Amino acid sequence: DMEQRERWATKIGLILAMAGNAIGLGNFVRFPTQVAGNGGGAFMVPYFLALFLLGIPVMWVEWVQGRYGGKYGHGTLGPTFYLMARESLKPRSALWFGLIGGALAFATTTLLNSYYLHLIGWSAAYSWFSITGAYYGKNTAQFFSQYLSNHGLVFLFWGITVVLLGIAVGQGVSKGIERWVKVMMPLLYVFAIILVIYVFALGSPLGQPQWSTIKGFEFIWSPNWGYLKDHLWKVMLAASGQIFFTLSLGMGIIQNYASYLGPKDDVALSGLATVSLNEFAEVVLGGSIAVPLAVAYAPKIVPPDVLAKGSDAALAWISENFGLGFSYTSLPNIFVQMGTAGRFFGALWFLLLWFAGFTSAIAMYNYLTALLEEDLGIKRSVGTWVVFIIYFLLGIPVVYINGYLDQVDAWISFQLALLALFDIIVSVWLFKPDNFWRELHEGALINVPEFYKWITVIIAPIFIALPLFGTFTDLVSKTLGWPAKIAILTMLTIGAIEAYYAIKKKYGEELEKNEVIIKV
Ligand code: PHE
Ligand code: NA
């Protein structure tokens, strides 16, 4: 039974929404962190390997899944996995895969957002602090920790962000999300390009030729082969983890957006376009702002005792300390150096982060709203506020429990790969490779070369699975504390129960008989 569900109104709207989904803090903060911390330019070899062997094939798999689920009226992974697994399995066995898909996607969309939304809120706050010059003349590290301990203020900027998300999602897919991203995404590119041009033009702002933005580019892009050789395993893991994170794979949200396609709308070229737009915003734009700035202004942010040891020590300090906190503590120091212009460029940088994060979070918000709407019959306008409350509750431990954020983040990186593996098991192996390949080419605007089929069937799952086995035990026994473990288990359980309910509701009869009844 084909169901008429909402659809994207325009092709450009769809592409911008998907690009917005993928382009996030991952591009502008996480990517430079990974490059700087994993051997600079040498990191790009495993990175591009992971892009072609994992990123692109899994992106296609998820677009295919989404459009397939949408045909039956589903924008969530539980029922979609069930339907695809049913191609090889009896309904009652297929049900298990539905539960796994539903559990993993629900856990990611709730847990990842518990902290991601706070990071976006911080960016909103810092846009404001930059334009008003609030941290000028202060110790920026102290300023940041004062801000974090001012919970009222933290939740205010968080609240502004999440209310706006709720409004956009509440308006629906074509009238809400699509309209918002059509404004926000072009602006995001403009902000980023202005910042990159400015960074290029800065040269040696302190008048010391050894510290320039060009040095910053050299630092990121000169390949450190020795490092790659000595830490091959770790660097490969970091590279594939970054590919999943940045392309929004293993989360359920690419599928959710693709579920609003028509049954014959192209997925092959559109999936590739999503990857390309994200990679431009990552490798070209994301790599050209924060790190070159940090290197050009190194004497102002690196501690004097480290600086005294010479420029190699200073660069090593930057690569070790670069990361989230860095954006909110060290970069403000740099904006202060620019005087009044710094207020403008600082605000532009944090607004860029806010836009990038917002257009990703909107996809997660929509996943949960769709889940309430389709599976539980809760109206969209009401569902968005239910999601608001869920997010509020899940955000509390992020603010109050030390270390919780990093632990949940470590788990999420693992879980993305796990779900990506199940993507392939369900939608390629169980759905059968030939069906997958036919679906991929249904309405396709390009022809994907045949060897990609075999990359998807064989190479990609091996590449995903190997590091998973290597990391699980450490993660559970060393990294995760009790609050994080409880949160993870709870969300996985709720996700599985929800998926069970959703599948049972619609396919109860065939589960009862254990024979497939409903077919397109
Ligand atoms: N692809 C996103 C990024 O690069 C990851 C993400 C998506 C995070 C959706 C949160 C919500 O930042
Ligand atoms: Na991204």
Short mmCIF file of C-alpha atoms and ligand atoms in Angstrom, two decimals:
data_model
loop_
_atom_site.label_atom_id
_atom_site.label_comp_id
_atom_site.label_asym_id
_atom_site.label_seq_id
_atom_site.Cartn_x
_atom_site.Cartn_y
_atom_site.Cartn_z
CA ASP A 1 0.00 0.00 0.00
CA MET A 2 1.68 3.14 -1.26
CA GLU A 3 1.26 6.05 1.06
CA GLN A 4 1.18 9.66 0.08
CA ARG A 5 3.58 11.47 2.33
CA GLU A 6 5.08 14.89 2.33
CA ARG A 7 7.75 15.54 -0.32
CA TRP A 8 10.53 18.04 -0.93
CA ALA A 9 9.14 20.86 -3.05
CA THR A 10 12.25 21.54 -5.13
CA LYS A 11 15.43 19.75 -6.12
CA ILE A 12 17.60 22.62 -4.92
CA GLY A 13 15.76 22.60 -1.60
CA LEU A 14 16.44 18.89 -1.19
CA ILE A 15 20.13 19.26 -2.05
CA LEU A 16 20.58 22.21 0.32
CA ALA A 17 18.76 20.36 3.07
CA MET A 18 21.01 17.32 2.63
CA ALA A 19 24.11 19.53 2.50
CA GLY A 20 22.90 21.29 5.64
CA ASN A 21 22.37 17.93 7.26
CA ALA A 22 25.94 16.87 6.52
CA ILE A 23 27.77 20.18 6.99
CA GLY A 24 28.09 20.83 10.70
CA LEU A 25 30.52 21.44 13.52
CA GLY A 26 32.20 18.32 12.17
CA ASN A 27 33.51 20.31 9.21
CA PHE A 28 34.79 23.42 10.96
CA VAL A 29 35.92 22.12 14.35
CA ARG A 30 36.19 18.32 14.31
CA PHE A 31 37.95 18.00 10.94
CA PRO A 32 40.81 20.43 11.67
CA THR A 33 41.20 18.77 15.08
CA GLN A 34 41.58 15.36 13.47
CA VAL A 35 44.02 16.56 10.82
CA ALA A 36 46.17 18.47 13.30
CA GLY A 37 46.17 15.59 15.78
CA ASN A 38 46.87 12.75 13.33
CA GLY A 39 49.97 13.59 11.36
CA GLY A 40 48.79 16.60 9.33
CA GLY A 41 48.72 16.03 5.58
CA ALA A 42 49.42 12.30 5.96
CA PHE A 43 46.00 11.96 7.57
CA MET A 44 44.46 12.79 4.21
CA VAL A 45 45.54 9.46 2.68
CA PRO A 46 43.44 7.23 4.96
CA TYR A 47 40.82 9.99 4.95
CA PHE A 48 40.32 9.87 1.18
CA LEU A 49 40.52 6.08 1.25
CA ALA A 50 37.69 6.04 3.79
CA LEU A 51 35.77 8.58 1.71
CA PHE A 52 35.82 6.40 -1.40
CA LEU A 53 35.55 2.99 0.25
CA LEU A 54 33.11 3.80 3.06
CA GLY A 55 31.65 7.28 2.77
CA ILE A 56 30.34 7.24 -0.78
CA PRO A 57 28.96 3.66 -0.75
CA VAL A 58 27.26 4.04 2.64
CA MET A 59 25.81 7.38 1.51
CA TRP A 60 24.20 5.60 -1.46
CA VAL A 61 22.96 2.80 0.76
CA GLU A 62 21.30 5.29 3.09
CA TRP A 63 19.63 7.22 0.26
CA VAL A 64 18.29 3.96 -1.12
CA GLN A 65 17.01 2.93 2.32
CA GLY A 66 15.32 6.26 2.89
CA ARG A 67 13.47 6.37 -0.41
CA TYR A 68 12.45 2.72 0.00
CA GLY A 69 11.06 3.28 3.51
CA GLY A 70 9.30 6.43 2.34
CA LYS A 71 7.43 4.43 -0.31
CA TYR A 72 5.72 2.58 2.53
CA GLY A 73 5.22 5.70 4.61
CA HIS A 74 8.23 5.28 6.93
CA GLY A 75 10.88 7.85 7.78
CA THR A 76 12.38 5.89 10.67
CA LEU A 77 14.80 2.99 10.61
CA GLY A 78 12.86 0.35 12.54
CA PRO A 79 10.16 -0.35 9.94
CA THR A 80 12.55 0.39 7.04
CA PHE A 81 15.10 -2.20 8.18
CA TYR A 82 12.27 -4.66 8.78
CA LEU A 83 10.97 -4.25 5.24
CA MET A 84 14.37 -4.64 3.63
CA ALA A 85 15.48 -7.62 5.73
CA ARG A 86 12.19 -9.32 4.85
CA GLU A 87 13.50 -9.75 1.33
CA SER A 88 15.61 -12.71 2.60
CA LEU A 89 14.09 -13.53 5.96
CA LYS A 90 10.75 -14.55 7.41
CA PRO A 91 8.95 -11.64 9.10
CA ARG A 92 9.77 -12.77 12.64
CA SER A 93 13.51 -12.92 11.90
CA ALA A 94 13.42 -9.67 9.95
CA LEU A 95 11.84 -8.09 13.01
CA TRP A 96 15.19 -8.40 14.87
CA PHE A 97 16.91 -6.22 12.32
CA GLY A 98 14.11 -3.71 12.62
CA LEU A 99 14.69 -3.55 16.36
CA ILE A 100 18.45 -3.07 15.92
CA GLY A 101 18.00 -0.30 13.35
CA GLY A 102 15.35 1.44 15.43
CA ALA A 103 17.39 1.19 18.63
CA LEU A 104 20.62 2.50 17.14
CA ALA A 105 19.04 5.40 15.27
CA PHE A 106 16.96 6.46 18.27
CA ALA A 107 19.98 6.33 20.58
CA THR A 108 22.05 8.49 18.20
CA THR A 109 19.40 11.10 17.51
CA THR A 110 18.77 11.54 21.24
CA LEU A 111 22.26 11.14 22.74
CA LEU A 112 24.23 13.00 20.11
CA ASN A 113 21.85 15.90 20.42
CA SER A 114 22.12 15.98 24.18
CA TYR A 115 25.54 17.61 23.75
CA TYR A 116 25.55 18.80 20.15
CA LEU A 117 22.72 21.21 20.94
CA HIS A 118 24.74 22.62 23.80
CA LEU A 119 27.70 23.23 21.52
CA ILE A 120 25.39 25.06 19.13
CA GLY A 121 24.05 27.07 22.06
CA TRP A 122 27.60 28.03 23.06
CA SER A 123 28.15 29.24 19.50
CA ALA A 124 25.04 31.40 19.68
CA ALA A 125 26.29 32.85 22.97
CA TYR A 126 29.75 33.51 21.58
CA SER A 127 28.37 35.26 18.49
CA TRP A 128 26.77 37.63 20.94
CA PHE A 129 29.87 37.90 23.17
CA SER A 130 31.99 38.65 20.09
CA ILE A 131 29.87 41.38 18.60
CA THR A 132 29.46 43.04 22.01
CA GLY A 133 33.14 42.56 22.85
CA ALA A 134 32.20 40.83 26.11
CA TYR A 135 35.46 38.88 26.43
CA TYR A 136 37.70 41.78 25.39
CA GLY A 137 40.26 42.62 28.05
CA LYS A 138 39.51 39.40 29.97
CA ASN A 139 41.18 36.05 30.44
CA THR A 140 39.26 34.07 27.83
CA ALA A 141 39.71 30.69 29.54
CA GLN A 142 38.24 32.12 32.72
CA PHE A 143 35.51 33.84 30.74
CA PHE A 144 34.56 30.50 29.18
CA SER A 145 34.38 28.62 32.48
CA GLN A 146 32.37 31.46 34.02
CA TYR A 147 29.97 31.22 31.11
CA LEU A 148 29.65 27.44 31.54
CA SER A 149 28.94 27.76 35.25
CA ASN A 150 26.23 30.32 34.57
CA HIS A 151 23.61 27.66 33.88
CA GLY A 152 20.82 30.15 33.34
CA LEU A 153 22.74 31.77 30.51
CA VAL A 154 23.79 28.41 29.04
CA PHE A 155 20.20 27.22 28.94
CA LEU A 156 19.02 30.58 27.56
CA PHE A 157 21.16 30.31 24.40
CA TRP A 158 20.42 26.59 24.22
CA GLY A 159 16.72 27.41 24.51
CA ILE A 160 16.76 30.07 21.77
CA THR A 161 18.40 27.54 19.46
CA VAL A 162 16.08 24.66 20.25
CA VAL A 163 12.90 26.76 20.09
CA LEU A 164 13.92 27.94 16.61
CA LEU A 165 14.58 24.32 15.62
CA GLY A 166 11.16 23.35 16.93
CA ILE A 167 9.50 26.14 14.95
CA ALA A 168 11.26 25.20 11.71
CA VAL A 169 10.48 21.49 12.07
CA GLY A 170 6.92 22.21 13.21
CA GLN A 171 6.23 23.95 9.91
CA GLY A 172 6.88 20.68 8.07
CA VAL A 173 9.42 19.41 5.58
CA SER A 174 8.74 21.53 2.49
CA LYS A 175 7.24 24.56 4.22
CA GLY A 176 9.60 24.56 7.18
CA ILE A 177 12.94 22.80 6.82
CA GLU A 178 13.26 23.43 3.10
CA ARG A 179 12.55 27.17 3.43
CA TRP A 180 14.94 27.62 6.35
CA VAL A 181 17.87 25.85 4.67
CA LYS A 182 17.36 27.79 1.44
CA VAL A 183 18.28 30.90 3.40
CA MET A 184 20.78 29.47 5.84
CA MET A 185 22.95 27.33 3.57
CA PRO A 186 23.90 30.02 1.03
CA LEU A 187 24.69 32.33 3.96
CA LEU A 188 26.81 29.62 5.55
CA TYR A 189 28.94 29.33 2.42
CA VAL A 190 29.23 33.13 2.21
CA PHE A 191 30.35 33.40 5.86
CA ALA A 192 32.91 30.65 5.40
CA ILE A 193 34.29 32.09 2.17
CA ILE A 194 34.63 35.58 3.71
CA LEU A 195 36.54 34.05 6.62
CA VAL A 196 38.83 32.04 4.34
CA ILE A 197 39.65 35.09 2.21
CA TYR A 198 40.36 37.08 5.34
CA VAL A 199 42.64 34.34 6.67
CA PHE A 200 44.56 34.26 3.39
CA ALA A 201 44.94 38.03 3.43
CA LEU A 202 46.21 38.14 7.01
CA GLY A 203 49.73 36.92 6.21
CA SER A 204 51.93 37.54 9.25
CA PRO A 205 49.66 39.66 11.42
CA LEU A 206 52.15 39.93 14.30
CA GLY A 207 54.98 41.02 12.02
CA GLN A 208 56.99 37.87 12.84
CA PRO A 209 57.63 36.01 9.58
CA GLN A 210 57.85 32.61 11.28
CA TRP A 211 54.19 32.94 12.31
CA SER A 212 51.89 33.35 9.32
CA THR A 213 48.70 31.83 8.00
CA ILE A 214 50.80 30.21 5.25
CA LYS A 215 52.77 28.43 7.99
CA GLY A 216 49.41 27.23 9.24
CA PHE A 217 48.56 25.73 5.87
CA GLU A 218 51.97 24.11 5.70
CA PHE A 219 51.45 22.71 9.16
CA ILE A 220 48.18 21.05 8.23
CA TRP A 221 49.09 19.92 4.76
CA SER A 222 52.71 18.79 4.95
CA PRO A 223 52.50 15.01 5.19
CA ASN A 224 54.07 13.51 8.28
CA TRP A 225 54.65 9.98 6.95
CA GLY A 226 56.56 8.89 10.03
CA TYR A 227 53.55 9.65 12.19
CA LEU A 228 51.27 7.75 9.85
CA LYS A 229 53.57 4.72 9.92
CA ASP A 230 53.89 4.68 13.70
CA HIS A 231 50.19 5.16 14.42
CA LEU A 232 48.60 3.54 11.40
CA TRP A 233 45.74 1.83 13.25
CA LYS A 234 44.79 4.89 15.28
CA VAL A 235 44.95 7.20 12.26
CA MET A 236 42.82 4.89 10.11
CA LEU A 237 40.22 4.72 12.85
CA ALA A 238 40.22 8.49 13.20
CA ALA A 239 39.88 8.91 9.43
CA SER A 240 36.92 6.55 9.03
CA GLY A 241 35.30 7.94 12.19
CA GLN A 242 35.55 11.43 10.73
CA ILE A 243 34.03 10.29 7.43
CA PHE A 244 30.97 8.81 9.16
CA PHE A 245 30.53 11.78 11.44
CA THR A 246 30.94 14.46 8.81
CA LEU A 247 28.68 12.80 6.25
CA SER A 248 25.97 12.18 8.89
CA LEU A 249 26.16 8.45 8.24
CA GLY A 250 25.05 5.78 10.69
CA MET A 251 22.59 8.16 12.31
CA GLY A 252 19.31 7.57 10.47
CA ILE A 253 18.98 11.17 9.32
CA ILE A 254 20.11 10.82 5.71
CA GLN A 255 17.46 8.08 5.40
CA ASN A 256 14.88 10.30 7.04
CA TYR A 257 15.46 13.15 4.58
CA ALA A 258 15.53 10.71 1.64
CA SER A 259 12.20 9.26 2.76
CA TYR A 260 10.54 12.46 1.51
CA LEU A 261 11.56 11.66 -2.09
CA GLY A 262 9.22 10.36 -4.72
CA PRO A 263 9.74 6.66 -5.63
CA LYS A 264 11.45 7.57 -8.91
CA ASP A 265 13.51 10.54 -7.74
CA ASP A 266 17.23 10.24 -8.35
CA VAL A 267 19.36 9.07 -5.44
CA ALA A 268 22.69 8.25 -7.14
CA LEU A 269 23.67 11.74 -8.27
CA SER A 270 22.01 13.44 -5.32
CA GLY A 271 23.93 11.28 -2.86
CA LEU A 272 27.15 12.14 -4.62
CA ALA A 273 26.23 15.84 -4.58
CA THR A 274 25.73 15.67 -0.82
CA VAL A 275 29.18 14.15 -0.41
CA SER A 276 30.80 16.74 -2.69
CA LEU A 277 29.20 19.75 -1.02
CA ASN A 278 30.23 18.45 2.39
CA GLU A 279 33.79 17.68 1.34
CA PHE A 280 34.26 21.14 -0.15
CA ALA A 281 33.02 22.66 3.10
CA GLU A 282 35.34 20.35 5.03
CA VAL A 283 38.64 19.98 3.23
CA VAL A 284 38.72 23.39 1.55
CA LEU A 285 36.80 25.67 3.92
CA GLY A 286 37.02 23.85 7.25
CA GLY A 287 40.75 23.35 6.91
CA SER A 288 41.44 27.00 6.05
CA ILE A 289 40.10 28.94 9.01
CA ALA A 290 40.81 27.91 12.58
CA VAL A 291 44.20 26.20 12.29
CA PRO A 292 45.88 28.82 10.05
CA LEU A 293 44.56 31.51 12.41
CA ALA A 294 45.96 29.69 15.41
CA VAL A 295 49.39 29.36 13.80
CA ALA A 296 49.50 32.97 12.63
CA TYR A 297 48.76 34.14 16.16
CA ALA A 298 50.68 31.39 17.95
CA PRO A 299 52.66 33.74 20.23
CA LYS A 300 49.38 35.07 21.60
CA ILE A 301 47.82 31.72 22.47
CA VAL A 302 50.67 29.28 23.15
CA PRO A 303 51.89 29.37 26.79
CA PRO A 304 55.20 31.34 27.03
CA ASP A 305 57.22 28.41 28.40
CA VAL A 306 56.22 26.24 25.43
CA LEU A 307 56.85 29.08 23.01
CA ALA A 308 60.35 29.50 24.40
CA LYS A 309 61.19 25.96 23.25
CA GLY A 310 60.82 26.97 19.63
CA SER A 311 58.29 26.81 16.85
CA ASP A 312 58.08 22.99 16.61
CA ALA A 313 57.09 22.79 20.26
CA ALA A 314 54.57 25.56 19.72
CA LEU A 315 53.01 23.75 16.74
CA ALA A 316 52.88 20.52 18.73
CA TRP A 317 51.06 22.40 21.49
CA ILE A 318 48.51 23.69 19.00
CA SER A 319 47.86 20.24 17.55
CA GLU A 320 47.41 18.74 21.02
CA ASN A 321 45.15 21.47 22.31
CA PHE A 322 43.17 22.14 19.21
CA GLY A 323 39.58 21.05 19.57
CA LEU A 324 36.29 22.12 20.99
CA GLY A 325 37.42 24.09 24.01
CA PHE A 326 40.02 25.73 21.80
CA SER A 327 37.33 27.35 19.66
CA TYR A 328 35.84 29.02 22.70
CA THR A 329 39.02 29.88 24.60
CA SER A 330 41.96 30.36 22.24
CA LEU A 331 40.22 31.75 19.17
CA PRO A 332 38.62 34.61 21.14
CA ASN A 333 42.16 35.65 22.13
CA ILE A 334 42.93 35.93 18.46
CA PHE A 335 39.84 38.00 17.69
CA VAL A 336 40.85 40.39 20.48
CA GLN A 337 44.19 40.90 18.68
CA MET A 338 42.30 42.10 15.61
CA GLY A 339 40.73 44.97 17.54
CA THR A 340 37.36 46.15 16.31
CA ALA A 341 37.56 44.01 13.17
CA GLY A 342 37.88 41.04 15.52
CA ARG A 343 34.41 41.68 16.86
CA PHE A 344 33.03 41.31 13.38
CA PHE A 345 35.14 38.30 12.36
CA GLY A 346 34.63 36.64 15.73
CA ALA A 347 30.88 37.00 15.41
CA LEU A 348 31.08 35.70 11.84
CA TRP A 349 33.03 32.62 12.96
CA PHE A 350 30.62 31.71 15.75
CA LEU A 351 27.61 32.46 13.58
CA LEU A 352 29.10 30.12 11.00
CA LEU A 353 29.30 27.41 13.66
CA TRP A 354 25.75 28.17 14.74
CA PHE A 355 24.37 27.91 11.19
CA ALA A 356 26.35 24.75 10.51
CA GLY A 357 25.18 23.10 13.70
CA PHE A 358 21.61 24.30 13.34
CA THR A 359 21.07 22.85 9.86
CA SER A 360 22.40 19.48 11.07
CA ALA A 361 20.39 19.46 14.27
CA ILE A 362 17.24 20.19 12.29
CA ALA A 363 17.59 16.77 10.62
CA MET A 364 17.85 14.98 13.97
CA TYR A 365 14.92 16.98 15.27
CA ASN A 366 12.90 15.90 12.28
CA TYR A 367 13.83 12.25 12.76
CA LEU A 368 12.31 12.24 16.24
CA THR A 369 9.32 14.31 15.15
CA ALA A 370 8.66 11.88 12.27
CA LEU A 371 8.94 8.99 14.71
CA LEU A 372 6.27 10.48 16.97
CA GLU A 373 4.11 11.41 13.98
CA GLU A 374 4.24 8.21 11.93
CA ASP A 375 4.69 5.56 14.58
CA LEU A 376 2.76 6.98 17.51
CA GLY A 377 0.21 9.23 15.78
CA ILE A 378 1.28 12.44 17.55
CA LYS A 379 0.67 15.55 15.44
CA ARG A 380 3.78 17.32 14.17
CA SER A 381 2.90 20.59 15.90
CA VAL A 382 2.63 18.77 19.25
CA GLY A 383 5.47 16.35 18.58
CA THR A 384 8.04 19.12 18.18
CA TRP A 385 7.41 20.18 21.78
CA VAL A 386 7.64 16.61 23.02
CA VAL A 387 11.05 16.50 21.34
CA PHE A 388 11.94 19.79 23.01
CA ILE A 389 11.26 18.27 26.43
CA ILE A 390 13.23 15.10 25.62
CA TYR A 391 16.20 17.24 24.56
CA PHE A 392 15.94 19.39 27.64
CA LEU A 393 16.04 16.39 29.96
CA LEU A 394 18.88 14.71 28.06
CA GLY A 395 20.90 17.93 28.10
CA ILE A 396 20.94 18.12 31.90
CA PRO A 397 23.73 15.56 32.54
CA VAL A 398 25.83 17.32 29.88
CA VAL A 399 25.78 20.45 32.01
CA TYR A 400 26.10 18.83 35.44
CA ILE A 401 28.24 15.68 35.08
CA ASN A 402 31.93 16.15 34.35
CA GLY A 403 33.30 14.00 31.56
CA TYR A 404 29.85 12.84 30.45
CA LEU A 405 30.01 14.76 27.15
CA ASP A 406 33.29 13.19 26.04
CA GLN A 407 32.18 9.71 27.06
CA VAL A 408 28.93 9.87 25.15
CA ASP A 409 30.83 11.31 22.20
CA ALA A 410 33.26 8.36 22.24
CA TRP A 411 30.35 5.93 22.27
CA ILE A 412 28.60 7.75 19.44
CA SER A 413 31.66 7.45 17.18
CA PHE A 414 31.56 3.69 17.76
CA GLN A 415 27.84 3.47 17.25
CA LEU A 416 27.89 5.32 13.92
CA ALA A 417 30.18 2.66 12.49
CA LEU A 418 28.02 -0.09 13.98
CA LEU A 419 24.86 1.25 12.36
CA ALA A 420 26.71 1.73 9.06
CA LEU A 421 27.65 -1.95 9.22
CA PHE A 422 24.01 -2.90 9.75
CA ASP A 423 23.08 -0.60 6.86
CA ILE A 424 25.06 -2.87 4.59
CA ILE A 425 24.00 -6.14 6.23
CA VAL A 426 20.32 -5.23 5.90
CA SER A 427 20.04 -3.17 2.73
CA VAL A 428 22.67 -4.87 0.63
CA TRP A 429 23.14 -8.42 1.91
CA LEU A 430 19.65 -9.28 3.12
CA PHE A 431 17.89 -7.02 0.65
CA LYS A 432 20.16 -8.73 -1.90
CA PRO A 433 22.91 -6.97 -3.85
CA ASP A 434 21.03 -7.06 -7.15
CA ASN A 435 17.94 -5.44 -5.62
CA PHE A 436 20.12 -2.81 -4.02
CA TRP A 437 21.85 -2.08 -7.29
CA ARG A 438 18.53 -1.86 -9.14
CA GLU A 439 17.09 0.49 -6.50
CA LEU A 440 20.18 2.68 -6.70
CA HIS A 441 19.67 3.08 -10.45
CA GLU A 442 15.92 3.60 -10.31
CA GLY A 443 15.44 7.12 -11.68
CA ALA A 444 19.20 7.69 -11.42
CA LEU A 445 20.77 10.61 -13.27
CA ILE A 446 24.16 8.86 -13.39
CA ASN A 447 25.41 5.35 -13.91
CA VAL A 448 27.48 4.08 -11.02
CA PRO A 449 30.39 1.90 -12.22
CA GLU A 450 29.83 -1.79 -11.53
CA PHE A 451 32.93 -2.17 -9.32
CA TYR A 452 31.22 0.02 -6.75
CA LYS A 453 28.73 -2.73 -6.22
CA TRP A 454 31.54 -4.99 -5.01
CA ILE A 455 33.10 -2.28 -2.91
CA THR A 456 29.73 -1.93 -1.21
CA VAL A 457 29.09 -5.65 -0.80
CA ILE A 458 32.54 -6.77 0.35
CA ILE A 459 35.18 -4.12 0.95
CA ALA A 460 33.16 -1.54 2.88
CA PRO A 461 31.80 -3.94 5.52
CA ILE A 462 35.27 -5.39 6.18
CA PHE A 463 36.72 -1.89 6.57
CA ILE A 464 33.95 -0.96 8.97
CA ALA A 465 33.95 -4.14 11.01
CA LEU A 466 37.66 -4.55 11.74
CA PRO A 467 38.18 -1.48 13.94
CA LEU A 468 34.83 -2.09 15.66
CA PHE A 469 36.07 -5.32 17.18
CA GLY A 470 39.30 -3.69 18.21
CA THR A 471 37.69 -0.87 20.18
CA PHE A 472 34.57 -2.21 21.89
CA THR A 473 36.12 -3.70 25.04
CA ASP A 474 38.19 -0.63 25.90
CA LEU A 475 35.24 1.60 25.29
CA VAL A 476 32.99 -0.25 27.69
CA SER A 477 35.56 -1.15 30.36
CA LYS A 478 37.74 1.98 30.39
CA THR A 479 36.05 4.96 28.79
CA LEU A 480 32.39 4.95 29.79
CA GLY A 481 31.26 5.92 33.28
CA TRP A 482 27.99 4.82 34.86
CA PRO A 483 25.83 7.83 33.98
CA ALA A 484 26.83 7.48 30.33
CA LYS A 485 26.27 3.71 30.34
CA ILE A 486 22.83 4.12 31.87
CA ALA A 487 21.88 6.82 29.36
CA ILE A 488 23.08 4.71 26.42
CA LEU A 489 21.31 1.54 27.55
CA THR A 490 18.10 3.43 28.27
CA MET A 491 18.01 5.07 24.86
CA LEU A 492 18.80 1.81 23.05
CA THR A 493 16.03 0.05 24.96
CA ILE A 494 13.43 2.75 24.33
CA GLY A 495 14.45 2.78 20.66
CA ALA A 496 14.00 -0.98 20.36
CA ILE A 497 10.62 -0.93 22.10
CA GLU A 498 9.47 1.93 19.91
CA ALA A 499 10.55 0.07 16.77
CA TYR A 500 8.77 -3.06 17.96
CA TYR A 501 5.59 -1.08 18.49
CA ALA A 502 5.87 0.65 15.09
CA ILE A 503 6.49 -2.56 13.15
CA LYS A 504 3.85 -4.52 15.02
CA LYS A 505 1.27 -1.80 14.46
CA LYS A 506 1.55 -1.96 10.71
CA TYR A 507 2.83 -5.46 9.99
CA GLY A 508 1.26 -7.32 12.94
CA GLU A 509 -0.72 -9.63 10.75
CA GLU A 510 2.24 -10.88 8.76
CA LEU A 511 4.30 -11.29 11.93
CA GLU A 512 1.46 -13.38 13.31
CA LYS A 513 1.42 -15.66 10.25
CA ASN A 514 5.18 -15.27 9.74
CA GLU A 515 4.53 -14.88 5.99
CA VAL A 516 5.00 -11.73 3.93
CA ILE A 517 1.65 -10.15 3.05
CA ILE A 518 2.27 -6.49 2.33
CA LYS A 519 4.17 -5.85 -0.89
CA VAL A 520 4.54 -2.82 -3.07
N1 PHE B 1 27.45 15.73 9.83
C1 PHE B 1 27.31 16.49 11.03
C2 PHE B 1 28.54 17.34 11.25
O1 PHE B 1 29.46 17.30 10.48
C3 PHE B 1 27.10 15.58 12.17
C4 PHE B 1 25.80 15.75 12.85
C5 PHE B 1 24.60 15.64 12.19
C6 PHE B 1 25.78 16.09 14.14
C7 PHE B 1 23.42 15.87 12.82
C8 PHE B 1 24.61 16.34 14.79
C9 PHE B 1 23.42 16.25 14.12
O2 PHE B 1 28.61 18.09 12.18
NA NA B 2 29.93 17.36 7.95
#
